[in-house]
């Protein structure tokens, strides 16, 4: 069940003997994660997002980082699922938001650059989440308009009505709402219509091969046109080459994020963005 829940499509998983081993590994991750969260040993890195209109970044995405005792970084893809299943996601997310607020309040991120924060559906639909999120921002004397909340289509599988209420609370407070990893989940199209969105992020799996895969290219172009028809901005994730960027720009994509522009970096390198001429 947990393996099925962790898959992006959240459909089904077959039992096999490796599951025993896997669940032991997950338990170890959970125990270690509990400790690093309690000790405040997580970090937040930032990745710049660029607009098609001009030089310089318009925003950054905050990405949690966990360095193991042996100095290796553990991928969020491995531990976010564990955090969600174990309830540790509450403390993890509080840590990330607090750290982002401190970095903004301490002027470590340039004025005019907004910050996108990933929020798990399991957290979004918890009672009081949205109110507490806004209160944390205000308690640091920051403006909610400096923030974007990134959610995924998996909210369709949570308590959808509660998630919708939370999104409306965030939006009313002035926070932008972004639909992350668009196209990988479940009922993508109905999500576009039902959610109070400002932005759609096209999943990088479509960008990776859209120059050679005609179906992906048609899909990316349609998503851009459709999102614009709804009045949403479009961000392309995982832009790794100049050719991808130029093609996306031709398709009227509004914003770009990916290794070709900048990799995620620790806060001490955020104040000096690599100036990309685009
Ligand atoms: P995401 O929100 O879609 O974030 C983008 C991921 O793509 C990041 O991986 C980023 O490092 C990676 N990426 C960006 N550009 C490129 C590129 O050009 N090529 C490739 N190959 N990868 C690129 P990361 O940091 O490993 O995070 C993975 C996922 O973990 C995130 O995907 C997000 O769903 C989740 N995550 C990360 N931080 C948090 C957090 O603070 N809270 C929650 N709830 N989830 C988080
Ligand atoms: Mg994201
Ligand atoms: Mg994404």
CSV table of C-alpha atoms and ligand atoms in Angstrom, one decimal:
chain,number,residue,atom,x,y,z
A,1,UNK,CA,0.0,0.0,0.0
A,2,UNK,CA,2.8,2.4,0.9
A,3,UNK,CA,4.6,1.7,-2.3
A,4,UNK,CA,1.4,2.4,-4.3
A,5,UNK,CA,0.8,5.6,-2.4
A,6,UNK,CA,4.3,6.8,-3.0
A,7,UNK,CA,4.1,6.3,-6.8
A,8,UNK,CA,3.2,9.4,-8.7
A,9,UNK,CA,0.1,7.8,-10.2
A,10,UNK,CA,-0.8,6.4,-6.7
A,11,UNK,CA,-2.5,3.4,-8.3
A,12,UNK,CA,-1.3,0.0,-7.3
A,13,UNK,CA,1.8,-2.0,-6.4
A,14,UNK,CA,2.5,-5.7,-6.5
A,15,UNK,CA,3.9,-7.5,-3.4
A,16,UNK,CA,7.3,-9.0,-3.8
A,17,UNK,CA,10.0,-10.1,-1.4
A,18,UNK,CA,12.1,-6.9,-1.9
A,19,UNK,CA,9.3,-5.1,-0.1
A,20,UNK,CA,10.5,-6.5,3.3
A,21,UNK,CA,14.0,-5.1,2.6
A,22,UNK,CA,12.5,-1.9,1.4
A,23,UNK,CA,10.3,-1.4,4.5
A,24,UNK,CA,13.3,-2.0,6.7
A,25,UNK,CA,15.2,0.8,4.7
A,26,UNK,CA,12.2,3.1,5.1
A,27,UNK,CA,12.1,2.5,8.8
A,28,UNK,CA,15.8,3.4,9.1
A,29,UNK,CA,15.2,6.6,7.0
A,30,UNK,CA,12.2,7.5,9.2
A,31,UNK,CA,14.3,7.0,12.4
A,32,UNK,CA,17.2,9.1,11.1
A,33,UNK,CA,14.9,11.8,9.7
A,34,UNK,CA,13.1,12.1,13.1
A,35,UNK,CA,16.5,12.8,14.6
A,36,UNK,CA,17.8,15.3,12.0
A,37,UNK,CA,14.5,17.3,12.2
A,38,UNK,CA,14.7,17.4,16.0
A,39,UNK,CA,18.3,18.5,15.8
A,40,UNK,CA,17.6,21.1,13.2
A,41,UNK,CA,20.1,19.5,10.8
A,42,UNK,CA,18.1,19.9,7.6
A,43,UNK,CA,19.0,22.7,5.1
A,44,UNK,CA,17.1,24.6,2.4
A,45,UNK,CA,18.7,25.2,-1.0
A,46,UNK,CA,17.3,27.5,-3.7
A,47,UNK,CA,17.0,27.2,-7.5
A,48,UNK,CA,16.5,30.3,-9.6
A,49,UNK,CA,13.5,30.6,-12.0
A,50,UNK,CA,13.9,32.9,-15.0
A,51,UNK,CA,11.3,34.8,-17.0
A,52,UNK,CA,11.3,35.1,-20.7
A,53,UNK,CA,11.2,38.9,-20.3
A,54,UNK,CA,14.7,40.0,-19.5
A,55,UNK,CA,17.8,39.2,-17.5
A,56,UNK,CA,17.9,37.9,-13.9
A,57,UNK,CA,15.8,35.6,-11.9
A,58,UNK,CA,12.2,36.4,-10.9
A,59,UNK,CA,11.9,33.8,-8.2
A,60,UNK,CA,13.5,30.8,-6.5
A,61,UNK,CA,12.2,27.4,-5.5
A,62,UNK,CA,13.0,26.3,-2.0
A,63,UNK,CA,14.2,22.7,-1.9
A,64,UNK,CA,14.9,20.8,1.3
A,65,UNK,CA,18.3,19.2,1.7
A,66,UNK,CA,19.5,16.5,4.1
A,67,UNK,CA,23.2,15.6,4.4
A,68,UNK,CA,23.8,12.2,5.9
A,69,UNK,CA,26.5,11.6,8.5
A,70,UNK,CA,28.8,10.3,5.7
A,71,UNK,CA,28.5,13.6,3.9
A,72,UNK,CA,26.2,12.3,1.1
A,73,UNK,CA,23.0,14.1,0.3
A,74,UNK,CA,19.9,12.0,0.5
A,75,UNK,CA,17.4,12.7,-2.2
A,76,UNK,CA,14.1,14.4,-1.2
A,77,UNK,CA,12.4,11.9,-3.5
A,78,UNK,CA,13.5,9.2,-1.0
A,79,UNK,CA,12.5,10.9,2.2
A,80,UNK,CA,9.5,13.2,1.4
A,81,UNK,CA,7.3,10.1,1.0
A,82,UNK,CA,8.6,8.7,4.3
A,83,UNK,CA,7.9,12.1,6.0
A,84,UNK,CA,4.4,12.1,4.6
A,85,UNK,CA,3.6,8.5,5.7
A,86,UNK,CA,5.1,9.1,9.2
A,87,UNK,CA,3.6,12.5,9.8
A,88,UNK,CA,7.1,14.0,10.0
A,89,UNK,CA,6.1,16.2,7.1
A,90,UNK,CA,4.5,18.6,9.5
A,91,UNK,CA,7.8,19.4,11.3
A,92,UNK,CA,9.8,19.2,8.1
A,93,UNK,CA,7.6,21.8,6.4
A,94,UNK,CA,7.5,24.0,9.4
A,95,UNK,CA,11.3,24.0,9.3
A,96,UNK,CA,11.4,24.9,5.6
A,97,UNK,CA,8.9,27.7,5.9
A,98,UNK,CA,10.6,29.2,8.9
A,99,UNK,CA,14.0,29.0,7.3
A,100,UNK,CA,12.7,30.7,4.1
A,101,UNK,CA,11.1,33.4,6.2
A,102,UNK,CA,14.4,34.0,8.0
A,103,UNK,CA,16.4,34.1,4.8
A,104,UNK,CA,13.9,36.6,3.4
A,105,UNK,CA,13.8,38.7,6.6
A,106,UNK,CA,17.6,38.7,6.8
A,107,UNK,CA,17.7,40.0,3.2
A,108,UNK,CA,19.7,37.0,2.0
A,109,UNK,CA,17.3,36.8,-1.0
A,110,UNK,CA,17.1,39.9,-3.3
A,111,UNK,CA,14.1,42.1,-3.0
A,112,UNK,CA,11.7,41.4,-5.8
A,113,UNK,CA,12.5,37.7,-5.9
A,114,UNK,CA,9.6,35.6,-4.7
A,115,UNK,CA,10.0,32.2,-3.2
A,116,UNK,CA,8.1,29.0,-4.2
A,117,UNK,CA,7.6,26.4,-1.4
A,118,UNK,CA,6.5,22.8,-2.0
A,119,UNK,CA,3.5,21.8,0.1
A,120,UNK,CA,2.4,18.1,0.3
A,121,UNK,CA,-1.3,17.4,-0.2
A,122,UNK,CA,-1.4,15.6,3.2
A,123,UNK,CA,-0.3,18.8,4.9
A,124,UNK,CA,-2.4,21.2,2.8
A,125,UNK,CA,-5.6,19.5,3.8
A,126,UNK,CA,-4.8,19.5,7.6
A,127,UNK,CA,-7.1,21.8,9.5
A,128,UNK,CA,-5.5,25.2,10.3
A,129,UNK,CA,-2.5,24.6,7.9
A,130,UNK,CA,-3.3,27.6,5.7
A,131,UNK,CA,-3.9,30.0,8.5
A,132,UNK,CA,-0.7,29.0,10.3
A,133,UNK,CA,1.3,29.2,7.1
A,134,UNK,CA,0.1,32.8,6.6
A,135,UNK,CA,0.6,33.7,10.3
A,136,UNK,CA,4.2,32.5,10.1
A,137,UNK,CA,4.8,34.8,7.1
A,138,UNK,CA,3.2,37.7,8.8
A,139,UNK,CA,5.1,37.1,12.1
A,140,UNK,CA,8.3,37.6,10.2
A,141,UNK,CA,7.0,40.9,8.8
A,142,UNK,CA,7.0,39.6,5.3
A,143,UNK,CA,4.3,40.0,2.6
A,144,UNK,CA,2.4,36.9,1.5
A,145,UNK,CA,2.8,38.2,-2.1
A,146,UNK,CA,6.5,37.2,-1.8
A,147,UNK,CA,5.4,33.5,-1.7
A,148,UNK,CA,4.1,30.9,-4.1
A,149,UNK,CA,2.8,27.5,-2.8
A,150,UNK,CA,3.5,24.6,-5.1
A,151,UNK,CA,1.0,21.7,-4.9
A,152,UNK,CA,0.6,18.6,-7.0
A,153,UNK,CA,-2.3,16.9,-8.6
A,154,UNK,CA,-2.2,14.3,-5.8
A,155,UNK,CA,-4.6,16.6,-3.9
A,156,UNK,CA,-7.3,14.9,-6.0
A,157,UNK,CA,-6.7,11.9,-3.8
A,158,UNK,CA,-6.7,13.7,-0.5
A,159,UNK,CA,-9.7,15.5,1.1
A,160,UNK,CA,-10.2,17.6,-2.0
A,161,UNK,CA,-12.8,20.0,-0.5
A,162,UNK,CA,-10.6,20.7,2.5
A,163,UNK,CA,-7.6,21.2,0.2
A,164,UNK,CA,-9.6,23.6,-1.9
A,165,UNK,CA,-10.6,25.6,1.2
A,166,UNK,CA,-6.9,25.8,2.2
A,167,UNK,CA,-5.9,27.0,-1.2
A,168,UNK,CA,-8.6,29.7,-1.2
A,169,UNK,CA,-7.4,30.9,2.2
A,170,UNK,CA,-3.8,31.1,0.9
A,171,UNK,CA,-4.9,32.8,-2.3
A,172,UNK,CA,-7.1,35.4,-0.4
A,173,UNK,CA,-4.1,36.2,1.8
A,174,UNK,CA,-2.1,37.1,-1.4
A,175,UNK,CA,0.0,33.9,-1.9
A,176,UNK,CA,0.3,32.6,-5.4
A,177,UNK,CA,-0.7,29.0,-6.2
A,178,UNK,CA,1.3,26.8,-8.6
A,179,UNK,CA,0.4,23.3,-9.9
A,180,UNK,CA,3.7,21.4,-9.9
A,181,UNK,CA,4.8,18.4,-12.0
A,182,UNK,CA,1.8,19.0,-14.3
A,183,UNK,CA,0.8,16.1,-16.5
A,184,UNK,CA,2.2,13.3,-14.3
A,185,UNK,CA,-0.7,12.9,-12.0
A,186,UNK,CA,-4.3,12.1,-12.0
A,187,UNK,CA,-7.1,14.2,-13.6
A,188,UNK,CA,-4.7,16.9,-14.7
A,189,UNK,CA,-7.3,18.7,-16.9
A,190,UNK,CA,-10.0,18.9,-14.3
A,191,UNK,CA,-7.4,20.3,-11.8
A,192,UNK,CA,-6.7,23.2,-14.2
A,193,UNK,CA,-10.3,24.2,-14.0
A,194,UNK,CA,-11.1,23.5,-10.4
A,195,UNK,CA,-8.1,25.0,-8.6
A,196,UNK,CA,-7.5,28.7,-7.8
A,197,UNK,CA,-4.2,28.7,-9.7
A,198,UNK,CA,-1.8,31.4,-10.8
A,199,UNK,CA,0.8,29.1,-12.4
A,200,UNK,CA,1.3,25.7,-14.0
A,201,UNK,CA,4.7,23.9,-13.9
A,202,UNK,CA,5.2,21.4,-16.7
A,203,UNK,CA,6.9,18.3,-15.4
A,204,UNK,CA,10.5,17.8,-16.6
A,205,UNK,CA,9.7,14.4,-18.0
A,206,UNK,CA,7.9,16.2,-20.9
A,207,UNK,CA,10.7,18.7,-21.4
A,208,UNK,CA,13.5,16.1,-21.3
A,209,UNK,CA,12.6,14.6,-24.7
A,210,UNK,CA,10.1,17.1,-26.2
A,211,UNK,CA,12.5,18.0,-29.1
A,212,UNK,CA,12.5,14.4,-30.4
A,213,UNK,CA,9.2,13.1,-29.1
A,214,UNK,CA,6.5,14.8,-31.2
A,215,UNK,CA,3.7,13.7,-28.9
A,216,UNK,CA,5.5,15.4,-25.9
A,217,UNK,CA,6.1,18.5,-28.0
A,218,UNK,CA,2.4,18.7,-29.0
A,219,UNK,CA,1.5,18.2,-25.3
A,220,UNK,CA,3.8,20.9,-24.1
A,221,UNK,CA,2.5,23.4,-26.6
A,222,UNK,CA,-1.1,22.5,-25.8
A,223,UNK,CA,-0.5,22.9,-22.0
A,224,UNK,CA,1.0,26.3,-22.6
A,225,UNK,CA,-1.9,27.4,-24.8
A,226,UNK,CA,-4.5,26.0,-22.5
A,227,UNK,CA,-3.0,27.4,-19.3
A,228,UNK,CA,-2.8,30.9,-20.9
A,229,UNK,CA,-6.5,30.5,-21.9
A,230,UNK,CA,-7.2,30.1,-18.1
A,231,UNK,CA,-5.0,33.1,-17.4
A,232,UNK,CA,-2.2,31.1,-15.7
A,233,UNK,CA,1.6,31.6,-16.2
A,234,UNK,CA,3.6,28.6,-17.3
A,235,UNK,CA,6.9,27.4,-16.0
A,236,UNK,CA,9.0,24.7,-17.7
A,237,UNK,CA,10.9,22.5,-15.3
A,238,UNK,CA,14.1,20.7,-16.0
A,239,UNK,CA,15.4,22.9,-18.9
A,240,UNK,CA,18.8,21.5,-19.5
A,241,UNK,CA,19.8,22.8,-22.9
A,242,UNK,CA,19.7,26.1,-24.7
A,243,UNK,CA,17.8,24.4,-27.6
A,244,UNK,CA,15.1,23.4,-25.1
A,245,UNK,CA,14.9,26.9,-23.8
A,246,UNK,CA,14.7,28.5,-27.3
A,247,UNK,CA,12.0,26.0,-28.4
A,248,UNK,CA,10.0,26.7,-25.2
A,249,UNK,CA,10.3,30.4,-25.7
A,250,UNK,CA,9.0,30.0,-29.2
A,251,UNK,CA,6.0,28.2,-27.7
A,252,UNK,CA,5.4,31.3,-25.5
A,253,UNK,CA,6.4,29.6,-22.2
A,254,UNK,CA,6.6,32.3,-19.6
A,255,UNK,CA,9.3,31.0,-17.1
A,256,UNK,CA,12.1,28.5,-17.1
A,257,UNK,CA,13.8,26.5,-14.4
A,258,UNK,CA,16.6,23.9,-14.9
A,259,UNK,CA,20.2,23.0,-14.8
A,260,UNK,CA,20.9,25.1,-18.0
A,261,UNK,CA,20.1,28.2,-16.0
A,262,UNK,CA,21.1,27.3,-12.5
A,263,UNK,CA,21.3,24.3,-10.2
A,264,UNK,CA,19.9,24.4,-6.7
A,265,UNK,CA,22.4,26.1,-4.4
A,266,UNK,CA,22.8,27.0,-0.7
A,267,UNK,CA,21.7,30.4,0.6
A,268,UNK,CA,25.2,31.8,0.7
A,269,UNK,CA,25.3,31.6,-3.1
A,270,UNK,CA,21.8,33.1,-3.7
A,271,UNK,CA,22.8,36.7,-3.3
A,272,UNK,CA,25.1,36.4,-6.3
A,273,UNK,CA,22.9,34.9,-9.1
A,274,UNK,CA,24.7,33.7,-12.1
A,275,UNK,CA,23.6,36.4,-14.6
A,276,UNK,CA,22.0,34.5,-17.5
A,277,UNK,CA,21.5,36.5,-20.7
A,278,UNK,CA,18.2,35.1,-22.1
B,1,LIG,P1,10.0,19.5,-7.5
B,1,LIG,O1,9.2,20.4,-6.6
B,1,LIG,O2,9.4,19.2,-8.9
B,1,LIG,O3,11.4,20.2,-7.7
B,1,LIG,C1,12.2,20.2,-8.8
B,1,LIG,C2,13.2,19.1,-8.7
B,1,LIG,O4,13.9,18.9,-10.0
B,1,LIG,C3,14.3,19.3,-7.7
B,1,LIG,O5,14.8,18.0,-7.2
B,1,LIG,C4,15.4,19.9,-8.6
B,1,LIG,O6,16.7,19.8,-8.0
B,1,LIG,C5,15.3,19.1,-9.8
B,1,LIG,N1,15.7,19.8,-11.1
B,1,LIG,C6,15.6,21.1,-11.3
B,1,LIG,N2,16.1,21.4,-12.6
B,1,LIG,C7,16.5,20.2,-13.1
B,1,LIG,C8,17.1,19.8,-14.3
B,1,LIG,O7,17.4,20.6,-15.2
B,1,LIG,N3,17.4,18.5,-14.5
B,1,LIG,C9,17.1,17.6,-13.5
B,1,LIG,N4,17.4,16.3,-13.8
B,1,LIG,N5,16.6,17.9,-12.4
B,1,LIG,C10,16.3,19.2,-12.1
B,1,LIG,P2,14.9,17.7,-5.7
B,1,LIG,O8,15.5,18.9,-5.0
B,1,LIG,O9,15.7,16.4,-5.6
B,1,LIG,O10,13.5,17.6,-5.2
B,1,LIG,C11,12.7,16.5,-5.6
B,1,LIG,C12,11.2,16.7,-5.2
B,1,LIG,O11,11.1,16.6,-3.7
B,1,LIG,C13,10.7,18.1,-5.5
B,1,LIG,O12,10.3,18.1,-6.9
B,1,LIG,C14,9.5,18.1,-4.5
B,1,LIG,O13,8.4,17.4,-5.0
B,1,LIG,C15,10.1,17.4,-3.3
B,1,LIG,N6,10.6,18.4,-2.3
B,1,LIG,C16,11.8,19.1,-2.3
B,1,LIG,N7,11.8,19.9,-1.2
B,1,LIG,C17,10.6,19.8,-0.6
B,1,LIG,C18,10.0,20.4,0.5
B,1,LIG,O14,10.6,21.3,1.2
B,1,LIG,N8,8.7,20.1,0.9
B,1,LIG,C19,8.0,19.1,0.1
B,1,LIG,N9,6.8,18.8,0.5
B,1,LIG,N10,8.5,18.5,-1.0
B,1,LIG,C20,9.8,18.9,-1.3
B,2,LIG,MG1,8.3,22.1,-6.9
B,3,LIG,MG1,8.2,19.7,-10.1
